[in-house]
Amino acid sequence: MKYSGWPEPGELVVGDVDEIADFGVFVDLDEYEDKRGLCHISEVASGWIKNVRDHVREGQTVVAKVLEVDESSSQIDLSIKDVNEHQRKETIQDWKNAQKADNWMEIALGEDVDDDRYTGVANALLAAYESLYDAFEAAAISGDEALEDVDLDAETADAVVTTARDNVSVPYVDVTGYVDLESAAPDGVDDVRDALAAAEGNGEVPDGVELDVGYVGSPEYRIKVRAPNYKTAEDQLESAAERARESIEAAGGVGEFHRERREDDE
């Protein structure tokens, strides 16, 4: 989705070289609706320029700095030479990420999503995250937890998480679940302790997986898993909970796994 307004002076923008003239280069701004800027020949590259085409070509994607904006005459003055290599690479990467996030939004909300719904969901995500890409990346890593403070209905939040986990490449994902462990035996505390040790793996957790079991409030315990992908994380979470349940039940106690907290975190 493109911006409908105007860029600000000093902003770095991404655009495609649309036309090359003797006096400069016209650039279509990819991030703005129906906006075109002019980079004067003196702003294309440092030093004396004999032929503009020695520095840019039609169809080339460039990063330019906005020098001046005159809305009354629909004129945007640009500079390509004022953008260093680090800025260029960073801006291009952000632009690519924005394109990916826009595609993920359409997957999550449907290709026929109207502008009002798209904008509403986007604004909700942007209230919690710096960019839509960051929001989807967080959803891929942490699932529903990443959207707990985002003003979205449950169906939309689920669609965002599902889309993120199906499409976003991340170095790891986090999942969380809870297990209730109870034993009425005289040495019930030891039974629970053994069940927690079983949940932690007893050497059964594979390489590349981090598993942490923590106390929440009797009889509830939190299991956190960090793994390279969502399937592995979910499998290890369920395996940890099953080990704990089998251990406590073998000692005559009761164990139950659930995904959501039953009490508010203290």
PDB file of C-alpha atoms in Angstrom:
ATOM      1  CA  MET A   1       0.000   0.000   0.000  1.00  0.00           C
ATOM      2  CA  LYS A   2       1.398   3.394  -1.028  1.00  0.00           C
ATOM      3  CA  TYR A   3       1.249   6.638   0.921  1.00  0.00           C
ATOM      4  CA  SER A   4      -1.255   9.155  -0.396  1.00  0.00           C
ATOM      5  CA  GLY A   5       0.545  12.233   0.960  1.00  0.00           C
ATOM      6  CA  TRP A   6       3.870  13.885   0.223  1.00  0.00           C
ATOM      7  CA  PRO A   7       7.405  13.024   1.361  1.00  0.00           C
ATOM      8  CA  GLU A   8       9.192  15.332   3.771  1.00  0.00           C
ATOM      9  CA  PRO A   9      12.444  17.227   3.030  1.00  0.00           C
ATOM     10  CA  GLY A  10      15.361  15.153   4.281  1.00  0.00           C
ATOM     11  CA  GLU A  11      13.481  11.878   3.827  1.00  0.00           C
ATOM     12  CA  LEU A  12      15.094   9.026   1.918  1.00  0.00           C
ATOM     13  CA  VAL A  13      12.808   7.620  -0.750  1.00  0.00           C
ATOM     14  CA  VAL A  14      12.926   4.678  -3.150  1.00  0.00           C
ATOM     15  CA  GLY A  15      12.022   5.173  -6.777  1.00  0.00           C
ATOM     16  CA  ASP A  16      12.465   3.977 -10.332  1.00  0.00           C
ATOM     17  CA  VAL A  17      14.213   6.093 -12.956  1.00  0.00           C
ATOM     18  CA  ASP A  18      11.394   6.901 -15.370  1.00  0.00           C
ATOM     19  CA  GLU A  19      13.041   9.347 -17.780  1.00  0.00           C
ATOM     20  CA  ILE A  20      16.542  10.693 -18.369  1.00  0.00           C
ATOM     21  CA  ALA A  21      17.041  14.178 -19.797  1.00  0.00           C
ATOM     22  CA  ASP A  22      20.114  16.320 -20.387  1.00  0.00           C
ATOM     23  CA  PHE A  23      19.311  18.388 -17.306  1.00  0.00           C
ATOM     24  CA  GLY A  24      18.497  15.549 -14.923  1.00  0.00           C
ATOM     25  CA  VAL A  25      16.556  12.429 -14.033  1.00  0.00           C
ATOM     26  CA  PHE A  26      12.842  11.916 -13.377  1.00  0.00           C
ATOM     27  CA  VAL A  27      12.081   9.344 -10.671  1.00  0.00           C
ATOM     28  CA  ASP A  28       8.747   7.655  -9.948  1.00  0.00           C
ATOM     29  CA  LEU A  29       8.449   7.302  -6.168  1.00  0.00           C
ATOM     30  CA  ASP A  30       7.528   3.721  -5.337  1.00  0.00           C
ATOM     31  CA  GLU A  31       6.238   4.491  -1.841  1.00  0.00           C
ATOM     32  CA  TYR A  32       3.896   7.339  -2.798  1.00  0.00           C
ATOM     33  CA  GLU A  33       0.788   7.392  -4.965  1.00  0.00           C
ATOM     34  CA  ASP A  34       1.247   9.263  -8.254  1.00  0.00           C
ATOM     35  CA  LYS A  35       4.346  11.114  -7.078  1.00  0.00           C
ATOM     36  CA  ARG A  36       7.308  11.876  -9.325  1.00  0.00           C
ATOM     37  CA  GLY A  37      10.504  13.681  -8.428  1.00  0.00           C
ATOM     38  CA  LEU A  38      13.300  15.385 -10.343  1.00  0.00           C
ATOM     39  CA  CYS A  39      16.972  14.877  -9.610  1.00  0.00           C
ATOM     40  CA  HIS A  40      18.894  17.702 -11.298  1.00  0.00           C
ATOM     41  CA  ILE A  41      22.085  16.678 -13.079  1.00  0.00           C
ATOM     42  CA  SER A  42      24.115  18.392 -10.354  1.00  0.00           C
ATOM     43  CA  GLU A  43      22.516  16.070  -7.765  1.00  0.00           C
ATOM     44  CA  VAL A  44      22.974  12.792  -9.663  1.00  0.00           C
ATOM     45  CA  ALA A  45      26.644  12.246  -8.740  1.00  0.00           C
ATOM     46  CA  SER A  46      29.574  14.143  -7.298  1.00  0.00           C
ATOM     47  CA  GLY A  47      31.900  15.948  -9.687  1.00  0.00           C
ATOM     48  CA  TRP A  48      31.420  17.023 -13.267  1.00  0.00           C
ATOM     49  CA  ILE A  49      28.960  14.917 -15.272  1.00  0.00           C
ATOM     50  CA  LYS A  50      29.377  14.673 -19.006  1.00  0.00           C
ATOM     51  CA  ASN A  51      26.573  12.176 -19.616  1.00  0.00           C
ATOM     52  CA  VAL A  52      23.850  11.401 -17.075  1.00  0.00           C
ATOM     53  CA  ARG A  53      23.479   7.913 -18.562  1.00  0.00           C
ATOM     54  CA  ASP A  54      26.957   7.081 -17.351  1.00  0.00           C
ATOM     55  CA  HIS A  55      25.518   7.161 -13.816  1.00  0.00           C
ATOM     56  CA  VAL A  56      21.896   5.992 -14.042  1.00  0.00           C
ATOM     57  CA  ARG A  57      19.749   4.059 -16.486  1.00  0.00           C
ATOM     58  CA  GLU A  58      16.010   4.008 -17.168  1.00  0.00           C
ATOM     59  CA  GLY A  59      14.187   1.485 -15.000  1.00  0.00           C
ATOM     60  CA  GLN A  60      16.913   1.502 -12.342  1.00  0.00           C
ATOM     61  CA  THR A  61      15.772   1.509  -8.723  1.00  0.00           C
ATOM     62  CA  VAL A  62      17.479   4.320  -6.807  1.00  0.00           C
ATOM     63  CA  VAL A  63      17.451   5.784  -3.321  1.00  0.00           C
ATOM     64  CA  ALA A  64      17.258   9.579  -3.212  1.00  0.00           C
ATOM     65  CA  LYS A  65      17.125  12.264  -0.560  1.00  0.00           C
ATOM     66  CA  VAL A  66      14.210  14.691  -0.729  1.00  0.00           C
ATOM     67  CA  LEU A  67      15.606  18.219  -0.963  1.00  0.00           C
ATOM     68  CA  GLU A  68      12.455  20.284  -1.376  1.00  0.00           C
ATOM     69  CA  VAL A  69       8.717  19.743  -1.880  1.00  0.00           C
ATOM     70  CA  ASP A  70       6.393  22.228  -3.547  1.00  0.00           C
ATOM     71  CA  GLU A  71       2.889  20.797  -3.359  1.00  0.00           C
ATOM     72  CA  SER A  72       1.322  23.716  -5.258  1.00  0.00           C
ATOM     73  CA  SER A  73       3.377  22.893  -8.347  1.00  0.00           C
ATOM     74  CA  SER A  74       3.590  19.133  -7.589  1.00  0.00           C
ATOM     75  CA  GLN A  75       7.372  19.380  -7.632  1.00  0.00           C
ATOM     76  CA  ILE A  76       9.711  17.192  -5.609  1.00  0.00           C
ATOM     77  CA  ASP A  77      13.442  17.926  -5.844  1.00  0.00           C
ATOM     78  CA  LEU A  78      15.719  14.967  -5.186  1.00  0.00           C
ATOM     79  CA  SER A  79      19.393  14.208  -4.688  1.00  0.00           C
ATOM     80  CA  ILE A  80      20.937  10.829  -5.451  1.00  0.00           C
ATOM     81  CA  LYS A  81      24.496  11.879  -4.643  1.00  0.00           C
ATOM     82  CA  ASP A  82      23.601  12.831  -1.039  1.00  0.00           C
ATOM     83  CA  VAL A  83      22.809   9.203  -0.186  1.00  0.00           C
ATOM     84  CA  ASN A  84      25.762   7.129   0.992  1.00  0.00           C
ATOM     85  CA  GLU A  85      26.094   3.389   0.435  1.00  0.00           C
ATOM     86  CA  HIS A  86      25.028   2.452   3.966  1.00  0.00           C
ATOM     87  CA  GLN A  87      21.897   4.586   3.707  1.00  0.00           C
ATOM     88  CA  ARG A  88      21.120   3.146   0.292  1.00  0.00           C
ATOM     89  CA  LYS A  89      21.348  -0.473   1.452  1.00  0.00           C
ATOM     90  CA  GLU A  90      19.370   0.167   4.621  1.00  0.00           C
ATOM     91  CA  THR A  91      16.619   2.050   2.799  1.00  0.00           C
ATOM     92  CA  ILE A  92      16.327  -0.613   0.087  1.00  0.00           C
ATOM     93  CA  GLN A  93      16.067  -3.328   2.739  1.00  0.00           C
ATOM     94  CA  ASP A  94      13.356  -1.426   4.605  1.00  0.00           C
ATOM     95  CA  TRP A  95      11.504  -0.936   1.321  1.00  0.00           C
ATOM     96  CA  LYS A  96      11.714  -4.650   0.500  1.00  0.00           C
ATOM     97  CA  ASN A  97      10.509  -5.502   3.996  1.00  0.00           C
ATOM     98  CA  ALA A  98       7.568  -3.120   3.563  1.00  0.00           C
ATOM     99  CA  GLN A  99       6.628  -4.840   0.301  1.00  0.00           C
ATOM    100  CA  LYS A 100       6.769  -8.242   1.997  1.00  0.00           C
ATOM    101  CA  ALA A 101       4.633  -7.005   4.873  1.00  0.00           C
ATOM    102  CA  ASP A 102       2.073  -5.571   2.450  1.00  0.00           C
ATOM    103  CA  ASN A 103       1.838  -8.969   0.766  1.00  0.00           C
ATOM    104  CA  TRP A 104       1.439 -10.699   4.143  1.00  0.00           C
ATOM    105  CA  MET A 105      -1.358  -8.292   5.049  1.00  0.00           C
ATOM    106  CA  GLU A 106      -3.225  -9.282   1.901  1.00  0.00           C
ATOM    107  CA  ILE A 107      -2.730 -12.957   2.715  1.00  0.00           C
ATOM    108  CA  ALA A 108      -3.986 -12.473   6.264  1.00  0.00           C
ATOM    109  CA  LEU A 109      -6.925 -10.202   5.391  1.00  0.00           C
ATOM    110  CA  GLY A 110      -7.699 -11.424   1.867  1.00  0.00           C
ATOM    111  CA  GLU A 111      -6.733  -9.961  -1.496  1.00  0.00           C
ATOM    112  CA  ASP A 112     -10.061  -8.121  -1.705  1.00  0.00           C
ATOM    113  CA  VAL A 113      -9.643  -6.365   1.650  1.00  0.00           C
ATOM    114  CA  ASP A 114     -10.961  -2.800   1.485  1.00  0.00           C
ATOM    115  CA  ASP A 115      -8.772   0.182   2.342  1.00  0.00           C
ATOM    116  CA  ASP A 116     -10.577   0.974   5.599  1.00  0.00           C
ATOM    117  CA  ARG A 117     -10.077  -2.503   7.054  1.00  0.00           C
ATOM    118  CA  TYR A 118      -6.466  -2.666   5.861  1.00  0.00           C
ATOM    119  CA  THR A 119      -5.756   0.732   7.395  1.00  0.00           C
ATOM    120  CA  GLY A 120      -7.474  -0.175  10.650  1.00  0.00           C
ATOM    121  CA  VAL A 121      -5.463  -3.364  11.114  1.00  0.00           C
ATOM    122  CA  ALA A 122      -2.242  -1.687   9.974  1.00  0.00           C
ATOM    123  CA  ASN A 123      -2.701   1.193  12.440  1.00  0.00           C
ATOM    124  CA  ALA A 124      -3.349  -1.248  15.277  1.00  0.00           C
ATOM    125  CA  LEU A 125      -0.125  -3.112  14.503  1.00  0.00           C
ATOM    126  CA  LEU A 126       1.843   0.107  14.063  1.00  0.00           C
ATOM    127  CA  ALA A 127       0.660   1.346  17.459  1.00  0.00           C
ATOM    128  CA  ALA A 128       2.646  -1.513  18.994  1.00  0.00           C
ATOM    129  CA  TYR A 129       5.465  -2.007  16.472  1.00  0.00           C
ATOM    130  CA  GLU A 130       7.721   0.264  14.452  1.00  0.00           C
ATOM    131  CA  SER A 131       6.719  -1.325  11.146  1.00  0.00           C
ATOM    132  CA  LEU A 132       4.323  -3.939   9.782  1.00  0.00           C
ATOM    133  CA  TYR A 133       7.322  -6.141   9.033  1.00  0.00           C
ATOM    134  CA  ASP A 134       8.372  -5.982  12.690  1.00  0.00           C
ATOM    135  CA  ALA A 135       4.835  -6.928  13.749  1.00  0.00           C
ATOM    136  CA  PHE A 136       4.739  -9.986  11.502  1.00  0.00           C
ATOM    137  CA  GLU A 137       8.241 -11.026  12.549  1.00  0.00           C
ATOM    138  CA  ALA A 138       7.245 -10.805  16.221  1.00  0.00           C
ATOM    139  CA  ALA A 139       4.095 -12.832  15.508  1.00  0.00           C
ATOM    140  CA  ALA A 140       6.200 -15.500  13.788  1.00  0.00           C
ATOM    141  CA  ILE A 141       8.566 -15.664  16.761  1.00  0.00           C
ATOM    142  CA  SER A 142       6.163 -15.415  19.688  1.00  0.00           C
ATOM    143  CA  GLY A 143       2.737 -16.223  18.266  1.00  0.00           C
ATOM    144  CA  ASP A 144      -0.333 -14.913  20.068  1.00  0.00           C
ATOM    145  CA  GLU A 145       1.813 -13.368  22.799  1.00  0.00           C
ATOM    146  CA  ALA A 146       3.163 -10.841  20.285  1.00  0.00           C
ATOM    147  CA  LEU A 147      -0.332  -9.458  19.701  1.00  0.00           C
ATOM    148  CA  GLU A 148      -1.658  -9.440  23.272  1.00  0.00           C
ATOM    149  CA  ASP A 149      -1.427  -5.638  23.491  1.00  0.00           C
ATOM    150  CA  VAL A 150      -2.590  -5.008  19.914  1.00  0.00           C
ATOM    151  CA  ASP A 151      -6.172  -3.845  19.420  1.00  0.00           C
ATOM    152  CA  LEU A 152      -7.299  -6.650  17.094  1.00  0.00           C
ATOM    153  CA  ASP A 153     -10.196  -9.064  17.305  1.00  0.00           C
ATOM    154  CA  ALA A 154      -9.322 -12.710  17.926  1.00  0.00           C
ATOM    155  CA  GLU A 155     -10.002 -13.812  14.344  1.00  0.00           C
ATOM    156  CA  THR A 156      -7.774 -11.134  12.829  1.00  0.00           C
ATOM    157  CA  ALA A 157      -4.992 -11.769  15.349  1.00  0.00           C
ATOM    158  CA  ASP A 158      -5.117 -15.485  14.560  1.00  0.00           C
ATOM    159  CA  ALA A 159      -4.935 -14.737  10.821  1.00  0.00           C
ATOM    160  CA  VAL A 160      -1.881 -12.521  11.348  1.00  0.00           C
ATOM    161  CA  VAL A 161      -0.107 -15.181  13.443  1.00  0.00           C
ATOM    162  CA  THR A 162      -0.926 -17.968  10.979  1.00  0.00           C
ATOM    163  CA  THR A 163       0.263 -15.880   8.023  1.00  0.00           C
ATOM    164  CA  ALA A 164       3.439 -14.902   9.868  1.00  0.00           C
ATOM    165  CA  ARG A 165       4.328 -18.460  10.765  1.00  0.00           C
ATOM    166  CA  ASP A 166       3.653 -19.648   7.225  1.00  0.00           C
ATOM    167  CA  ASN A 167       5.643 -16.906   5.495  1.00  0.00           C
ATOM    168  CA  VAL A 168       8.167 -15.126   7.722  1.00  0.00           C
ATOM    169  CA  SER A 169      11.690 -16.495   7.952  1.00  0.00           C
ATOM    170  CA  VAL A 170      13.020 -15.959  11.469  1.00  0.00           C
ATOM    171  CA  PRO A 171      16.052 -17.319  13.344  1.00  0.00           C
ATOM    172  CA  TYR A 172      13.850 -18.789  16.066  1.00  0.00           C
ATOM    173  CA  VAL A 173      10.302 -18.955  17.437  1.00  0.00           C
ATOM    174  CA  ASP A 174       9.010 -18.835  21.005  1.00  0.00           C
ATOM    175  CA  VAL A 175       5.988 -20.750  22.278  1.00  0.00           C
ATOM    176  CA  THR A 176       4.536 -20.948  25.765  1.00  0.00           C
ATOM    177  CA  GLY A 177       2.217 -23.367  27.526  1.00  0.00           C
ATOM    178  CA  TYR A 178       1.216 -24.242  31.079  1.00  0.00           C
ATOM    179  CA  VAL A 179       0.956 -27.436  33.073  1.00  0.00           C
ATOM    180  CA  ASP A 180      -0.953 -27.975  36.324  1.00  0.00           C
ATOM    181  CA  LEU A 181       0.748 -30.455  38.664  1.00  0.00           C
ATOM    182  CA  GLU A 182      -0.868 -31.670  41.886  1.00  0.00           C
ATOM    183  CA  SER A 183      -0.074 -34.442  44.346  1.00  0.00           C
ATOM    184  CA  ALA A 184      -1.847 -35.152  47.643  1.00  0.00           C
ATOM    185  CA  ALA A 185       0.830 -37.597  48.772  1.00  0.00           C
ATOM    186  CA  PRO A 186       2.904 -36.834  51.901  1.00  0.00           C
ATOM    187  CA  ASP A 187       5.924 -36.315  49.665  1.00  0.00           C
ATOM    188  CA  GLY A 188       3.889 -34.516  47.028  1.00  0.00           C
ATOM    189  CA  VAL A 189       6.392 -31.667  46.808  1.00  0.00           C
ATOM    190  CA  ASP A 190       9.035 -34.147  45.694  1.00  0.00           C
ATOM    191  CA  ASP A 191       6.606 -35.622  43.166  1.00  0.00           C
ATOM    192  CA  VAL A 192       6.039 -32.195  41.644  1.00  0.00           C
ATOM    193  CA  ARG A 193       9.775 -31.492  41.642  1.00  0.00           C
ATOM    194  CA  ASP A 194      10.375 -34.777  39.771  1.00  0.00           C
ATOM    195  CA  ALA A 195       7.645 -33.905  37.267  1.00  0.00           C
ATOM    196  CA  LEU A 196       9.260 -30.514  36.589  1.00  0.00           C
ATOM    197  CA  ALA A 197      12.627 -32.189  36.066  1.00  0.00           C
ATOM    198  CA  ALA A 198      10.950 -34.532  33.600  1.00  0.00           C
ATOM    199  CA  ALA A 199       9.446 -31.547  31.776  1.00  0.00           C
ATOM    200  CA  GLU A 200      12.899 -29.991  31.476  1.00  0.00           C
ATOM    201  CA  GLY A 201      13.966 -32.997  29.466  1.00  0.00           C
ATOM    202  CA  ASN A 202      16.342 -35.149  31.450  1.00  0.00           C
ATOM    203  CA  GLY A 203      18.680 -34.904  28.479  1.00  0.00           C
ATOM    204  CA  GLU A 204      15.932 -35.457  25.886  1.00  0.00           C
ATOM    205  CA  VAL A 205      15.794 -31.877  24.551  1.00  0.00           C
ATOM    206  CA  PRO A 206      17.483 -31.742  21.115  1.00  0.00           C
ATOM    207  CA  ASP A 207      20.304 -29.374  20.196  1.00  0.00           C
ATOM    208  CA  GLY A 208      19.151 -25.946  19.096  1.00  0.00           C
ATOM    209  CA  VAL A 209      16.138 -25.967  21.419  1.00  0.00           C
ATOM    210  CA  GLU A 210      15.938 -23.951  24.654  1.00  0.00           C
ATOM    211  CA  LEU A 211      13.380 -25.129  27.197  1.00  0.00           C
ATOM    212  CA  ASP A 212      12.613 -23.372  30.467  1.00  0.00           C
ATOM    213  CA  VAL A 213      10.128 -24.401  33.167  1.00  0.00           C
ATOM    214  CA  GLY A 214       9.109 -21.803  35.743  1.00  0.00           C
ATOM    215  CA  TYR A 215       6.738 -21.434  38.670  1.00  0.00           C
ATOM    216  CA  VAL A 216       3.648 -19.315  38.106  1.00  0.00           C
ATOM    217  CA  GLY A 217       1.391 -20.058  41.084  1.00  0.00           C
ATOM    218  CA  SER A 218       0.531 -23.428  42.540  1.00  0.00           C
ATOM    219  CA  PRO A 219      -0.447 -25.701  40.878  1.00  0.00           C
ATOM    220  CA  GLU A 220       0.430 -23.920  37.622  1.00  0.00           C
ATOM    221  CA  TYR A 221       3.856 -23.954  35.941  1.00  0.00           C
ATOM    222  CA  ARG A 222       4.956 -22.232  32.746  1.00  0.00           C
ATOM    223  CA  ILE A 223       6.854 -24.024  29.973  1.00  0.00           C
ATOM    224  CA  LYS A 224       8.711 -21.812  27.470  1.00  0.00           C
ATOM    225  CA  VAL A 225      10.343 -23.211  24.362  1.00  0.00           C
ATOM    226  CA  ARG A 226      12.600 -21.459  21.857  1.00  0.00           C
ATOM    227  CA  ALA A 227      13.333 -23.426  18.694  1.00  0.00           C
ATOM    228  CA  PRO A 228      14.447 -22.877  15.073  1.00  0.00           C
ATOM    229  CA  ASN A 229      10.912 -23.275  13.704  1.00  0.00           C
ATOM    230  CA  TYR A 230       7.301 -23.364  14.822  1.00  0.00           C
ATOM    231  CA  LYS A 231       6.712 -27.106  14.377  1.00  0.00           C
ATOM    232  CA  THR A 232       9.765 -28.035  16.446  1.00  0.00           C
ATOM    233  CA  ALA A 233       8.791 -25.558  19.152  1.00  0.00           C
ATOM    234  CA  GLU A 234       5.249 -26.909  19.352  1.00  0.00           C
ATOM    235  CA  ASP A 235       6.426 -30.532  19.375  1.00  0.00           C
ATOM    236  CA  GLN A 236       8.913 -29.848  22.170  1.00  0.00           C
ATOM    237  CA  LEU A 237       6.332 -27.928  24.206  1.00  0.00           C
ATOM    238  CA  GLU A 238       3.836 -30.776  23.992  1.00  0.00           C
ATOM    239  CA  SER A 239       6.535 -33.350  24.741  1.00  0.00           C
ATOM    240  CA  ALA A 240       7.664 -31.439  27.837  1.00  0.00           C
ATOM    241  CA  ALA A 241       4.112 -31.187  29.136  1.00  0.00           C
ATOM    242  CA  GLU A 242       3.522 -34.890  28.455  1.00  0.00           C
ATOM    243  CA  ARG A 243       6.676 -35.877  30.348  1.00  0.00           C
ATOM    244  CA  ALA A 244       5.521 -33.840  33.333  1.00  0.00           C
ATOM    245  CA  ARG A 245       2.015 -35.308  33.233  1.00  0.00           C
ATOM    246  CA  GLU A 246       3.281 -38.890  32.997  1.00  0.00           C
ATOM    247  CA  SER A 247       5.686 -38.320  35.896  1.00  0.00           C
ATOM    248  CA  ILE A 248       3.111 -36.851  38.283  1.00  0.00           C
ATOM    249  CA  GLU A 249       0.468 -39.426  37.392  1.00  0.00           C
ATOM    250  CA  ALA A 250       2.951 -42.268  37.918  1.00  0.00           C
ATOM    251  CA  ALA A 251       3.343 -40.949  41.469  1.00  0.00           C
ATOM    252  CA  GLY A 252      -0.418 -40.878  41.992  1.00  0.00           C
ATOM    253  CA  GLY A 253      -0.909 -37.195  41.265  1.00  0.00           C
ATOM    254  CA  VAL A 254      -2.756 -35.247  38.569  1.00  0.00           C
ATOM    255  CA  GLY A 255      -1.340 -33.323  35.621  1.00  0.00           C
ATOM    256  CA  GLU A 256      -3.002 -31.219  32.936  1.00  0.00           C
ATOM    257  CA  PHE A 257      -1.570 -29.205  30.025  1.00  0.00           C
ATOM    258  CA  HIS A 258      -3.197 -26.011  28.750  1.00  0.00           C
ATOM    259  CA  ARG A 259      -2.078 -23.220  26.434  1.00  0.00           C
ATOM    260  CA  GLU A 260      -3.435 -20.161  28.267  1.00  0.00           C
ATOM    261  CA  ARG A 261      -2.851 -18.926  31.806  1.00  0.00           C
ATOM    262  CA  ARG A 262      -5.690 -19.604  34.187  1.00  0.00           C
ATOM    263  CA  GLU A 263      -4.662 -16.778  36.513  1.00  0.00           C
ATOM    264  CA  ASP A 264      -3.249 -13.359  35.684  1.00  0.00           C
ATOM    265  CA  ASP A 265       0.536 -13.110  35.961  1.00  0.00           C
ATOM    266  CA  GLU A 266       1.567 -11.600  39.247  1.00  0.00           C
TER     267      GLU A 266
END
